[in-house]
mmCIF file of C-alpha atoms in Angstrom:
data_model
loop_
_atom_site.group_PDB
_atom_site.id
_atom_site.type_symbol
_atom_site.label_atom_id
_atom_site.label_comp_id
_atom_site.label_asym_id
_atom_site.label_seq_id
_atom_site.Cartn_x
_atom_site.Cartn_y
_atom_site.Cartn_z
ATOM 1 C CA UNK C 173 -1.574 -30.068 21.737
ATOM 2 C CA UNK C 174 -1.512 -29.169 18.051
ATOM 3 C CA UNK C 175 -4.233 -26.876 16.815
ATOM 4 C CA UNK C 176 -6.873 -27.920 14.340
ATOM 5 C CA UNK C 177 -6.085 -26.634 10.862
ATOM 6 C CA UNK C 178 -8.628 -24.178 9.461
ATOM 7 C CA UNK C 179 -9.511 -23.660 5.828
ATOM 8 C CA UNK C 180 -8.938 -20.300 4.170
ATOM 9 C CA UNK C 181 -12.531 -19.064 4.487
ATOM 10 C CA UNK C 182 -12.642 -19.883 8.202
ATOM 11 C CA UNK C 183 -9.345 -18.073 8.664
ATOM 12 C CA UNK C 184 -10.591 -15.098 6.646
ATOM 13 C CA UNK C 185 -13.603 -14.924 8.957
ATOM 14 C CA UNK C 186 -11.262 -14.627 11.937
ATOM 15 C CA UNK C 187 -9.024 -12.056 10.241
ATOM 16 C CA UNK C 188 -11.867 -9.792 9.107
ATOM 17 C CA UNK C 189 -13.100 -9.766 12.691
ATOM 18 C CA UNK C 190 -10.050 -7.773 13.764
ATOM 19 C CA UNK C 191 -10.533 -4.043 13.144
ATOM 20 C CA UNK C 192 -7.049 -3.311 11.856
ATOM 21 C CA UNK C 193 -7.847 0.075 10.345
ATOM 22 C CA UNK C 194 -4.439 1.746 10.048
ATOM 23 C CA UNK C 195 -5.184 4.210 12.856
ATOM 24 C CA UNK C 196 -5.592 1.217 15.208
ATOM 25 C CA UNK C 197 -3.173 -1.409 16.492
ATOM 26 C CA UNK C 198 -2.793 -4.606 14.468
ATOM 27 C CA UNK C 199 -1.456 -6.634 17.406
ATOM 28 C CA UNK C 200 -4.625 -8.688 17.979
ATOM 29 C CA UNK C 201 -4.449 -10.017 14.408
ATOM 30 C CA UNK C 202 -0.692 -10.583 14.579
ATOM 31 C CA UNK C 203 -1.001 -12.400 17.920
ATOM 32 C CA UNK C 204 -3.736 -14.597 16.463
ATOM 33 C CA UNK C 205 -1.578 -15.493 13.450
ATOM 34 C CA UNK C 206 1.480 -16.171 15.634
ATOM 35 C CA UNK C 207 -0.556 -18.362 18.010
ATOM 36 C CA UNK C 208 -2.095 -20.249 15.084
ATOM 37 C CA UNK C 209 1.309 -20.932 13.541
ATOM 38 C CA UNK C 210 2.810 -21.879 16.909
ATOM 39 C CA UNK C 211 0.168 -24.600 17.168
ATOM 40 C CA UNK C 212 1.840 -26.310 14.211
ATOM 41 C CA UNK C 213 5.367 -25.822 15.483
ATOM 42 C CA UNK C 214 6.109 -22.730 13.398
ATOM 43 C CA UNK C 215 7.978 -20.064 15.376
ATOM 44 C CA UNK C 216 7.367 -16.406 14.596
ATOM 45 C CA UNK C 217 9.433 -13.263 15.007
ATOM 46 C CA UNK C 218 7.680 -9.949 15.591
ATOM 47 C CA UNK C 219 9.205 -6.698 14.375
ATOM 48 C CA UNK C 220 7.508 -3.919 16.331
ATOM 49 C CA UNK C 221 7.162 -0.229 15.582
ATOM 50 C CA UNK C 222 8.841 2.379 17.785
ATOM 51 C CA UNK C 223 6.099 2.567 20.413
ATOM 52 C CA UNK C 224 5.241 -1.133 20.362
ATOM 53 C CA UNK C 225 1.633 -0.640 19.262
ATOM 54 C CA UNK C 226 2.051 -2.450 15.946
ATOM 55 C CA UNK C 227 4.132 -5.296 14.606
ATOM 56 C CA UNK C 228 5.228 -7.113 11.486
ATOM 57 C CA UNK C 229 5.275 -10.907 11.607
ATOM 58 C CA UNK C 230 7.910 -13.123 10.029
ATOM 59 C CA UNK C 231 7.762 -16.919 10.132
ATOM 60 C CA UNK C 232 9.929 -19.496 8.387
ATOM 61 C CA UNK C 233 8.705 -23.018 7.656
ATOM 62 C CA UNK C 234 11.517 -25.370 6.644
ATOM 63 C CA UNK C 235 15.305 -25.069 6.346
ATOM 64 C CA UNK C 236 16.334 -21.457 6.970
ATOM 65 C CA UNK C 237 19.772 -21.994 5.402
ATOM 66 C CA UNK C 238 18.210 -22.261 1.943
ATOM 67 C CA UNK C 239 16.780 -19.549 -0.302
ATOM 68 C CA UNK C 240 13.029 -20.017 -0.198
ATOM 69 C CA UNK C 241 9.817 -18.254 -1.188
ATOM 70 C CA UNK C 242 8.137 -15.537 0.881
ATOM 71 C CA UNK C 243 4.384 -14.908 0.965
ATOM 72 C CA UNK C 244 3.767 -11.301 1.913
ATOM 73 C CA UNK C 245 0.657 -9.386 2.869
ATOM 74 C CA UNK C 246 -0.330 -6.320 4.864
ATOM 75 C CA UNK C 247 -2.542 -6.646 7.904
ATOM 76 C CA UNK C 248 -4.071 -3.152 7.972
ATOM 77 C CA UNK C 249 -7.212 -1.957 6.212
ATOM 78 C CA UNK C 250 -8.713 1.391 5.242
ATOM 79 C CA UNK C 251 -11.479 3.054 7.304
ATOM 80 C CA UNK C 252 -15.175 2.337 6.885
ATOM 81 C CA UNK C 253 -16.190 5.787 8.167
ATOM 82 C CA UNK C 254 -19.071 7.297 6.200
ATOM 83 C CA UNK C 255 -19.466 4.267 3.939
ATOM 84 C CA UNK C 256 -22.870 2.676 3.372
ATOM 85 C CA UNK C 257 -22.347 -0.998 4.236
ATOM 86 C CA UNK C 258 -25.245 -3.447 4.040
ATOM 87 C CA UNK C 259 -23.697 -5.615 6.775
ATOM 88 C CA UNK C 260 -21.198 -5.269 9.618
ATOM 89 C CA UNK C 261 -17.872 -4.574 7.845
ATOM 90 C CA UNK C 262 -15.928 -6.468 10.526
ATOM 91 C CA UNK C 263 -18.054 -9.603 10.336
ATOM 92 C CA UNK C 264 -17.463 -11.768 7.282
ATOM 93 C CA UNK C 265 -20.800 -12.227 5.488
ATOM 94 C CA UNK C 266 -21.145 -15.152 3.115
ATOM 95 C CA UNK C 267 -23.516 -14.302 0.278
ATOM 96 C CA UNK C 268 -25.409 -16.804 -1.860
ATOM 97 C CA UNK C 269 -23.612 -15.549 -4.964
ATOM 98 C CA UNK C 270 -20.247 -16.685 -3.580
ATOM 99 C CA UNK C 271 -19.143 -13.286 -2.352
ATOM 100 C CA UNK C 272 -17.367 -13.035 0.993
ATOM 101 C CA UNK C 273 -18.127 -9.527 2.225
ATOM 102 C CA UNK C 274 -16.062 -7.703 4.836
ATOM 103 C CA UNK C 275 -13.469 -4.986 5.188
ATOM 104 C CA UNK C 276 -10.142 -6.333 4.002
ATOM 105 C CA UNK C 277 -11.598 -9.460 2.411
ATOM 106 C CA UNK C 278 -10.013 -8.475 -0.902
ATOM 107 C CA UNK C 279 -7.358 -6.023 0.282
ATOM 108 C CA UNK C 280 -5.763 -8.136 1.512
ATOM 109 C CA UNK C 281 -6.723 -10.476 4.298
ATOM 110 C CA UNK C 282 -7.901 -12.992 1.715
ATOM 111 C CA UNK C 283 -4.308 -13.713 0.735
ATOM 112 C CA UNK C 284 -3.129 -13.853 4.351
ATOM 113 C CA UNK C 285 -5.896 -16.375 5.075
ATOM 114 C CA UNK C 286 -4.800 -18.523 2.138
ATOM 115 C CA UNK C 287 -1.167 -18.388 3.268
ATOM 116 C CA UNK C 288 -2.088 -19.413 6.816
ATOM 117 C CA UNK C 289 -4.299 -22.202 5.501
ATOM 118 C CA UNK C 290 -1.411 -23.992 3.750
ATOM 119 C CA UNK C 291 1.041 -23.496 6.625
ATOM 120 C CA UNK C 292 0.021 -26.642 8.559
ATOM 121 C CA UNK C 293 0.537 -28.812 5.482
ATOM 122 C CA UNK C 294 3.972 -27.291 4.886
ATOM 123 C CA UNK C 295 4.943 -27.596 8.551
ATOM 124 C CA UNK C 296 4.056 -31.307 8.573
ATOM 125 C CA UNK C 297 6.460 -32.162 5.737
ATOM 126 C CA UNK C 298 10.187 -32.057 5.208
ATOM 127 C CA UNK C 299 10.890 -29.217 2.793
ATOM 128 C CA UNK C 300 13.831 -28.757 0.495
ATOM 129 C CA UNK C 301 13.450 -24.973 0.627
ATOM 130 C CA UNK C 302 11.638 -22.808 3.179
ATOM 131 C CA UNK C 303 8.363 -20.934 2.975
ATOM 132 C CA UNK C 304 8.380 -17.511 4.640
ATOM 133 C CA UNK C 305 5.244 -15.780 5.868
ATOM 134 C CA UNK C 306 5.614 -12.016 6.181
ATOM 135 C CA UNK C 307 2.712 -9.845 7.365
ATOM 136 C CA UNK C 308 3.260 -6.093 7.680
ATOM 137 C CA UNK C 309 1.542 -3.114 9.280
ATOM 138 C CA UNK C 310 0.481 0.279 7.898
ATOM 139 C CA UNK C 311 0.709 -0.415 4.176
ATOM 140 C CA UNK C 312 -2.399 1.665 3.569
ATOM 141 C CA UNK C 313 -0.818 4.819 4.992
ATOM 142 C CA UNK C 314 2.494 4.709 3.159
ATOM 143 C CA UNK C 315 3.983 1.213 3.510
ATOM 144 C CA UNK C 316 5.408 2.168 6.896
ATOM 145 C CA UNK C 317 6.042 -1.329 8.242
ATOM 146 C CA UNK C 318 7.530 -3.026 5.179
ATOM 147 C CA UNK C 319 11.024 -1.430 5.251
ATOM 148 C CA UNK C 320 11.728 -2.781 8.750
ATOM 149 C CA UNK C 321 10.254 -6.142 7.762
ATOM 150 C CA UNK C 322 12.482 -6.323 4.672
ATOM 151 C CA UNK C 323 15.563 -5.505 6.757
ATOM 152 C CA UNK C 324 14.643 -8.149 9.302
ATOM 153 C CA UNK C 325 14.130 -10.839 6.647
ATOM 154 C CA UNK C 326 17.435 -9.943 4.978
ATOM 155 C CA UNK C 327 19.309 -10.152 8.299
ATOM 156 C CA UNK C 328 17.531 -13.170 9.781
ATOM 157 C CA UNK C 329 19.104 -15.805 7.544
ATOM 158 C CA UNK C 330 19.258 -16.688 3.879
ATOM 159 C CA UNK C 331 17.018 -14.177 2.058
ATOM 160 C CA UNK C 332 14.203 -15.622 -0.077
ATOM 161 C CA UNK C 333 14.826 -16.176 -3.761
ATOM 162 C CA UNK C 334 11.300 -14.987 -4.529
ATOM 163 C CA UNK C 335 8.617 -12.882 -2.839
ATOM 164 C CA UNK C 336 4.940 -13.150 -3.735
ATOM 165 C CA UNK C 337 2.978 -10.091 -2.622
ATOM 166 C CA UNK C 338 -0.656 -11.159 -2.519
ATOM 167 C CA UNK C 339 -2.427 -7.907 -3.375
ATOM 168 C CA UNK C 340 -5.698 -8.504 -5.257
ATOM 169 C CA UNK C 341 -4.888 -9.173 -8.909
ATOM 170 C CA UNK C 342 -7.578 -11.735 -9.728
ATOM 171 C CA UNK C 343 -4.694 -14.257 -9.522
ATOM 172 C CA UNK C 344 -3.117 -12.645 -12.564
ATOM 173 C CA UNK C 345 0.634 -12.073 -12.462
ATOM 174 C CA UNK C 346 1.672 -8.429 -12.057
ATOM 175 C CA UNK C 347 5.267 -7.411 -12.664
ATOM 176 C CA UNK C 348 5.113 -3.598 -12.546
ATOM 177 C CA UNK C 349 3.339 -0.795 -10.728
ATOM 178 C CA UNK C 350 3.626 2.939 -10.248
ATOM 179 C CA UNK C 351 5.341 4.569 -7.294
ATOM 180 C CA UNK C 352 3.881 7.117 -4.896
ATOM 181 C CA UNK C 353 4.995 10.418 -3.452
ATOM 182 C CA UNK C 354 2.674 12.233 -1.044
ATOM 183 C CA UNK C 355 3.086 15.676 0.518
ATOM 184 C CA UNK C 356 1.518 18.221 2.832
ATOM 185 C CA UNK C 357 2.136 21.842 1.847
ATOM 186 C CA UNK C 358 1.497 24.591 4.393
ATOM 187 C CA UNK C 359 1.316 28.235 3.352
ATOM 188 C CA UNK C 360 1.747 30.859 6.080
ATOM 189 C CA UNK C 361 0.923 34.489 5.318
ATOM 190 C CA UNK C 362 -0.420 37.362 7.455
ATOM 191 C CA UNK C 363 -3.889 38.098 8.787
ATOM 192 C CA UNK C 364 -5.622 41.411 8.087
ATOM 193 C CA UNK C 365 -9.113 42.883 7.895
ATOM 194 C CA UNK C 366 -10.742 41.852 4.658
ATOM 195 C CA UNK C 367 -11.311 45.512 3.777
ATOM 196 C CA UNK C 368 -7.525 46.014 3.814
ATOM 197 C CA UNK C 369 -6.181 43.017 1.883
ATOM 198 C CA UNK C 370 -2.991 44.891 0.979
ATOM 199 C CA UNK C 371 -1.990 44.777 4.666
ATOM 200 C CA UNK C 372 -2.131 41.004 4.752
ATOM 201 C CA UNK C 373 -0.735 38.050 2.840
ATOM 202 C CA UNK C 374 -3.521 35.740 1.698
ATOM 203 C CA UNK C 375 -2.425 32.139 2.237
ATOM 204 C CA UNK C 376 -5.429 30.691 0.420
ATOM 205 C CA UNK C 377 -4.767 32.704 -2.745
ATOM 206 C CA UNK C 378 -1.116 31.643 -2.608
ATOM 207 C CA UNK C 379 -2.202 28.010 -2.265
ATOM 208 C CA UNK C 380 -4.509 28.498 -5.249
ATOM 209 C CA UNK C 381 -1.549 29.645 -7.351
ATOM 210 C CA UNK C 382 0.378 26.546 -6.300
ATOM 211 C CA UNK C 383 -2.558 24.305 -7.162
ATOM 212 C CA UNK C 384 -2.930 26.011 -10.535
ATOM 213 C CA UNK C 385 0.708 25.168 -11.213
ATOM 214 C CA UNK C 386 0.136 21.531 -10.238
ATOM 215 C CA UNK C 387 -2.868 21.372 -12.554
ATOM 216 C CA UNK C 388 -0.638 22.516 -15.396
ATOM 217 C CA UNK C 389 1.928 19.846 -14.521
ATOM 218 C CA UNK C 390 -0.830 17.225 -14.510
ATOM 219 C CA UNK C 391 -1.852 18.234 -18.021
ATOM 220 C CA UNK C 392 1.771 18.060 -19.164
ATOM 221 C CA UNK C 393 2.051 14.548 -17.712
ATOM 222 C CA UNK C 394 -1.074 13.489 -19.606
ATOM 223 C CA UNK C 395 0.476 14.721 -22.831
ATOM 224 C CA UNK C 396 3.757 12.989 -22.009
ATOM 225 C CA UNK C 397 1.867 9.710 -21.609
ATOM 226 C CA UNK C 398 3.219 6.252 -20.888
ATOM 227 C CA UNK C 399 5.923 5.126 -23.324
ATOM 228 C CA UNK C 400 5.556 1.511 -22.182
ATOM 229 C CA UNK C 401 1.860 1.407 -23.088
ATOM 230 C CA UNK C 402 1.142 -0.824 -20.075
ATOM 231 C CA UNK C 403 -0.529 1.417 -17.507
ATOM 232 C CA UNK C 404 -4.095 2.628 -17.043
ATOM 233 C CA UNK C 405 -4.336 5.578 -16.791
ATOM 234 C CA UNK C 406 -1.471 5.808 -19.287
ATOM 235 C CA UNK C 407 0.655 8.455 -17.562
ATOM 236 C CA UNK C 408 1.991 9.687 -14.261
ATOM 237 C CA UNK C 409 -1.010 11.084 -12.392
ATOM 238 C CA UNK C 410 -1.241 13.925 -9.884
ATOM 239 C CA UNK C 411 -3.899 14.408 -7.217
ATOM 240 C CA UNK C 412 -4.940 16.918 -4.555
ATOM 241 C CA UNK C 413 -6.847 15.282 -1.720
ATOM 242 C CA UNK C 414 -7.716 17.886 0.920
ATOM 243 C CA UNK C 415 -7.406 21.628 1.478
ATOM 244 C CA UNK C 416 -8.177 23.728 4.546
ATOM 245 C CA UNK C 417 -7.495 27.275 5.578
ATOM 246 C CA UNK C 418 -8.805 30.557 6.865
ATOM 247 C CA UNK C 419 -10.616 31.640 10.003
ATOM 248 C CA UNK C 420 -13.597 33.720 8.882
ATOM 249 C CA UNK C 421 -14.969 35.292 5.722
ATOM 250 C CA UNK C 422 -13.830 38.764 6.788
ATOM 251 C CA UNK C 423 -10.250 37.890 7.770
ATOM 252 C CA UNK C 424 -7.415 37.628 5.268
ATOM 253 C CA UNK C 425 -6.305 34.052 5.921
ATOM 254 C CA UNK C 426 -2.899 33.472 7.470
ATOM 255 C CA UNK C 427 -2.803 29.691 6.968
ATOM 256 C CA UNK C 428 -3.702 27.241 4.243
ATOM 257 C CA UNK C 429 -2.726 23.594 4.026
ATOM 258 C CA UNK C 430 -3.316 21.007 1.333
ATOM 259 C CA UNK C 431 -2.427 17.358 0.740
ATOM 260 C CA UNK C 432 -1.194 16.417 -2.700
ATOM 261 C CA UNK C 433 0.860 13.784 -4.435
ATOM 262 C CA UNK C 434 1.520 11.809 -7.560
ATOM 263 C CA UNK C 435 1.767 8.248 -8.818
ATOM 264 C CA UNK C 436 4.740 8.023 -11.111
ATOM 265 C CA UNK C 437 5.719 5.584 -13.841
ATOM 266 C CA UNK C 438 8.650 3.264 -13.047
ATOM 267 C CA UNK C 439 10.928 5.026 -15.556
ATOM 268 C CA UNK C 440 10.264 8.533 -14.233
ATOM 269 C CA UNK C 441 12.505 10.427 -11.822
ATOM 270 C CA UNK C 442 10.424 10.190 -8.624
ATOM 271 C CA UNK C 443 11.515 13.624 -7.395
ATOM 272 C CA UNK C 444 11.126 15.618 -10.625
ATOM 273 C CA UNK C 445 7.669 16.984 -9.839
ATOM 274 C CA UNK C 446 8.560 17.943 -6.276
ATOM 275 C CA UNK C 447 11.649 19.844 -7.464
ATOM 276 C CA UNK C 448 9.624 21.769 -10.030
ATOM 277 C CA UNK C 449 6.928 22.551 -7.458
ATOM 278 C CA UNK C 450 9.449 23.883 -4.946
ATOM 279 C CA UNK C 451 11.167 26.047 -7.579
ATOM 280 C CA UNK C 452 7.827 27.517 -8.650
ATOM 281 C CA UNK C 453 6.864 28.180 -5.042
ATOM 282 C CA UNK C 454 10.170 29.898 -4.254
ATOM 283 C CA UNK C 455 10.441 31.963 -7.432
ATOM 284 C CA UNK C 456 6.840 32.872 -8.272
ATOM 285 C CA UNK C 457 4.525 32.480 -5.272
ATOM 286 C CA UNK C 458 6.534 33.224 -2.145
ATOM 287 C CA UNK C 459 7.845 36.614 -3.357
ATOM 288 C CA UNK C 460 4.252 37.908 -3.706
ATOM 289 C CA UNK C 461 3.492 36.868 -0.147
ATOM 290 C CA UNK C 462 6.660 38.408 1.237
ATOM 291 C CA UNK C 463 6.055 41.709 -0.525
ATOM 292 C CA UNK C 464 3.608 42.559 2.284
ATOM 293 C CA UNK C 465 4.603 39.956 4.912
ATOM 294 C CA UNK C 466 8.366 39.232 4.932
ATOM 295 C CA UNK C 467 7.981 36.332 7.365
ATOM 296 C CA UNK C 468 5.646 34.391 5.051
ATOM 297 C CA UNK C 469 6.536 30.770 4.393
ATOM 298 C CA UNK C 470 5.718 27.877 2.078
ATOM 299 C CA UNK C 471 6.701 24.549 3.608
ATOM 300 C CA UNK C 472 6.274 21.119 2.042
ATOM 301 C CA UNK C 473 6.640 17.917 4.060
ATOM 302 C CA UNK C 474 6.773 14.441 2.543
ATOM 303 C CA UNK C 475 4.163 12.121 4.060
ATOM 304 C CA UNK C 476 4.562 9.051 1.834
ATOM 305 C CA UNK C 477 7.300 7.662 -0.398
ATOM 306 C CA UNK C 478 6.763 4.253 -1.957
ATOM 307 C CA UNK C 479 9.010 3.092 -4.782
ATOM 308 C CA UNK C 480 7.679 2.040 -8.136
ATOM 309 C CA UNK C 481 8.042 -1.636 -8.923
ATOM 310 C CA UNK C 482 9.664 -3.370 -11.834
ATOM 311 C CA UNK C 483 11.616 -6.577 -11.230
ATOM 312 C CA UNK C 484 15.347 -6.538 -11.813
ATOM 313 C CA UNK C 485 15.299 -10.309 -12.321
ATOM 314 C CA UNK C 486 12.467 -12.536 -13.508
ATOM 315 C CA UNK C 487 12.831 -15.382 -10.988
ATOM 316 C CA UNK C 488 9.741 -14.519 -8.960
ATOM 317 C CA UNK C 489 7.687 -13.657 -12.047
ATOM 318 C CA UNK C 490 8.506 -16.973 -13.690
ATOM 319 C CA UNK C 491 7.640 -18.840 -10.486
ATOM 320 C CA UNK C 492 4.223 -17.150 -10.247
ATOM 321 C CA UNK C 493 3.487 -17.800 -13.905
ATOM 322 C CA UNK C 494 4.348 -21.479 -13.444
ATOM 323 C CA UNK C 495 2.237 -21.854 -10.300
ATOM 324 C CA UNK C 496 -0.680 -20.007 -11.875
ATOM 325 C CA UNK C 497 -0.440 -21.586 -15.314
ATOM 326 C CA UNK C 498 -0.041 -18.217 -17.018
ATOM 327 C CA UNK C 499 2.079 -16.982 -19.897
ATOM 328 C CA UNK C 500 1.428 -13.232 -19.622
ATOM 329 C CA UNK C 501 2.018 -10.489 -17.072
ATOM 330 C CA UNK C 502 0.313 -7.169 -16.349
ATOM 331 C CA UNK C 503 1.107 -3.744 -14.927
ATOM 332 C CA UNK C 504 -1.112 -1.894 -12.432
ATOM 333 C CA UNK C 505 -1.452 1.698 -11.280
ATOM 334 C CA UNK C 506 -2.020 0.992 -7.605
ATOM 335 C CA UNK C 507 0.924 0.714 -5.248
ATOM 336 C CA UNK C 508 2.149 -2.191 -3.111
ATOM 337 C CA UNK C 509 5.102 -3.169 -0.939
ATOM 338 C CA UNK C 510 6.683 -5.031 -3.874
ATOM 339 C CA UNK C 511 9.138 -2.242 -4.705
ATOM 340 C CA UNK C 512 10.418 -2.219 -1.117
ATOM 341 C CA UNK C 513 11.267 -5.922 -1.197
ATOM 342 C CA UNK C 514 12.731 -5.595 -4.684
ATOM 343 C CA UNK C 515 14.995 -2.742 -3.534
ATOM 344 C CA UNK C 516 16.101 -4.941 -0.625
ATOM 345 C CA UNK C 517 17.448 -7.463 -3.147
ATOM 346 C CA UNK C 518 14.546 -9.939 -3.042
ATOM 347 C CA UNK C 519 13.051 -10.782 -6.468
ATOM 348 C CA UNK C 520 9.354 -9.970 -6.208
ATOM 349 C CA UNK C 521 6.061 -10.454 -8.016
ATOM 350 C CA UNK C 522 2.438 -9.556 -7.230
ATOM 351 C CA UNK C 523 -0.318 -12.152 -7.399
ATOM 352 C CA UNK C 524 -3.308 -12.570 -5.127
ATOM 353 C CA UNK C 525 -7.052 -13.225 -4.889
ATOM 354 C CA UNK C 526 -9.753 -10.635 -5.435
ATOM 355 C CA UNK C 527 -10.272 -7.562 -7.547
ATOM 356 C CA UNK C 528 -8.699 -4.190 -6.723
ATOM 357 C CA UNK C 529 -11.950 -2.561 -7.897
ATOM 358 C CA UNK C 530 -13.589 -3.895 -4.719
ATOM 359 C CA UNK C 531 -10.896 -2.556 -2.405
ATOM 360 C CA UNK C 532 -11.635 0.454 -0.169
ATOM 361 C CA UNK C 533 -15.338 0.389 -1.073
ATOM 362 C CA UNK C 534 -18.435 -0.363 1.006
ATOM 363 C CA UNK C 535 -19.400 -4.044 0.859
ATOM 364 C CA UNK C 536 -15.851 -4.957 -0.141
ATOM 365 C CA UNK C 537 -15.770 -8.598 -1.148
ATOM 366 C CA UNK C 538 -13.683 -11.440 -2.470
ATOM 367 C CA UNK C 539 -15.254 -14.328 -4.332
ATOM 368 C CA UNK C 540 -15.010 -17.830 -2.891
ATOM 369 C CA UNK C 541 -13.702 -18.993 -6.263
ATOM 370 C CA UNK C 542 -10.780 -16.580 -5.922
ATOM 371 C CA UNK C 543 -9.939 -17.916 -2.451
ATOM 372 C CA UNK C 544 -10.055 -21.446 -3.854
ATOM 373 C CA UNK C 545 -7.799 -20.474 -6.760
ATOM 374 C CA UNK C 546 -5.260 -18.842 -4.454
ATOM 375 C CA UNK C 547 -5.247 -21.814 -2.076
ATOM 376 C CA UNK C 548 -4.621 -24.166 -4.999
ATOM 377 C CA UNK C 549 -1.824 -21.875 -6.231
ATOM 378 C CA UNK C 550 -0.120 -21.957 -2.816
ATOM 379 C CA UNK C 551 -0.611 -25.689 -2.411
ATOM 380 C CA UNK C 552 1.267 -26.198 -5.666
ATOM 381 C CA UNK C 553 4.082 -24.176 -4.126
ATOM 382 C CA UNK C 554 4.042 -26.384 -1.015
ATOM 383 C CA UNK C 555 4.132 -29.539 -3.149
ATOM 384 C CA UNK C 556 7.083 -28.112 -5.077
ATOM 385 C CA UNK C 557 8.896 -27.432 -1.791
ATOM 386 C CA UNK C 558 8.440 -30.938 -0.359
ATOM 387 C CA UNK C 559 11.649 -32.943 -0.341
ATOM 388 C CA UNK C 560 11.566 -36.283 -2.173
#
């Protein structure tokens, strides 16, 4: 028996109810989406991670031998730990002012709900080109699921002619964003009594010298600016997120570790800053450590690498502008999976409901009007796909 179609808000209520914080499995949400689509005769393929605890979902509605349009969203959300929510973050709360409050409501289960809401209508009609639904895992921790999803879509049949990534843009059309590189640097020195610092190699002081260098690079990047004039902030930015080290106040610390990274402009060499950092570490910081502890080390491991996004072709951008009734495009500083699909040869654009300013915050919300606007946008796509 076919399932009853649900509207986007009802679907969003179900999706928010799944705690898909990136440290958790997303399978309950993916199984729900697959079961919902199966009720309308839409088969789904799951692309699982190595240990089977997470999965991407790919569904095709319509003729898979034609180049269609893919609607893409990530299923994971950021943690709510330590945040001051006024309601249960995993229960969608409908406010009188039209706000739909819940973790992931804006980023980005709202778009997934809208995509699922139009699927029954598309599945009931004969389409001249297919609609793909593609939901990934672990976007929030480095876009870990999207590469396998992109490979699967490319190999499964005729690749889509356009991908719409539904990150929250307020339904504005975004055609560029910065890329991300993230690292963990570990400094290993030698312990000693704090009264005899010359007998040790202080890992925290060495880390401080490295951080001072990065601060200088950040200032240089600010001066270099953004030649395109499209991004805010108008430059490649550098950040240091956490630092930890040492054992006690009277022990020269042997270890120090810090997380750092940068968000780079599309025209910038993504590895320039890392190369400069490693040269500085090897030529100026490590020799001081090894003067008293020859086995000292400075090791940097990449923890995230997401490409910047700028479309090679304008097919997807023009489609989104037509569906949304817009003549202009924007650039954003946050990162999405768009660059991964673009690098896989699928023309991509970003357009979705909600405001990125609400993402990752307590009482995250999307406005009902934004859900309505996105649903109307996608229904226009369905109407365009229907065969005469």
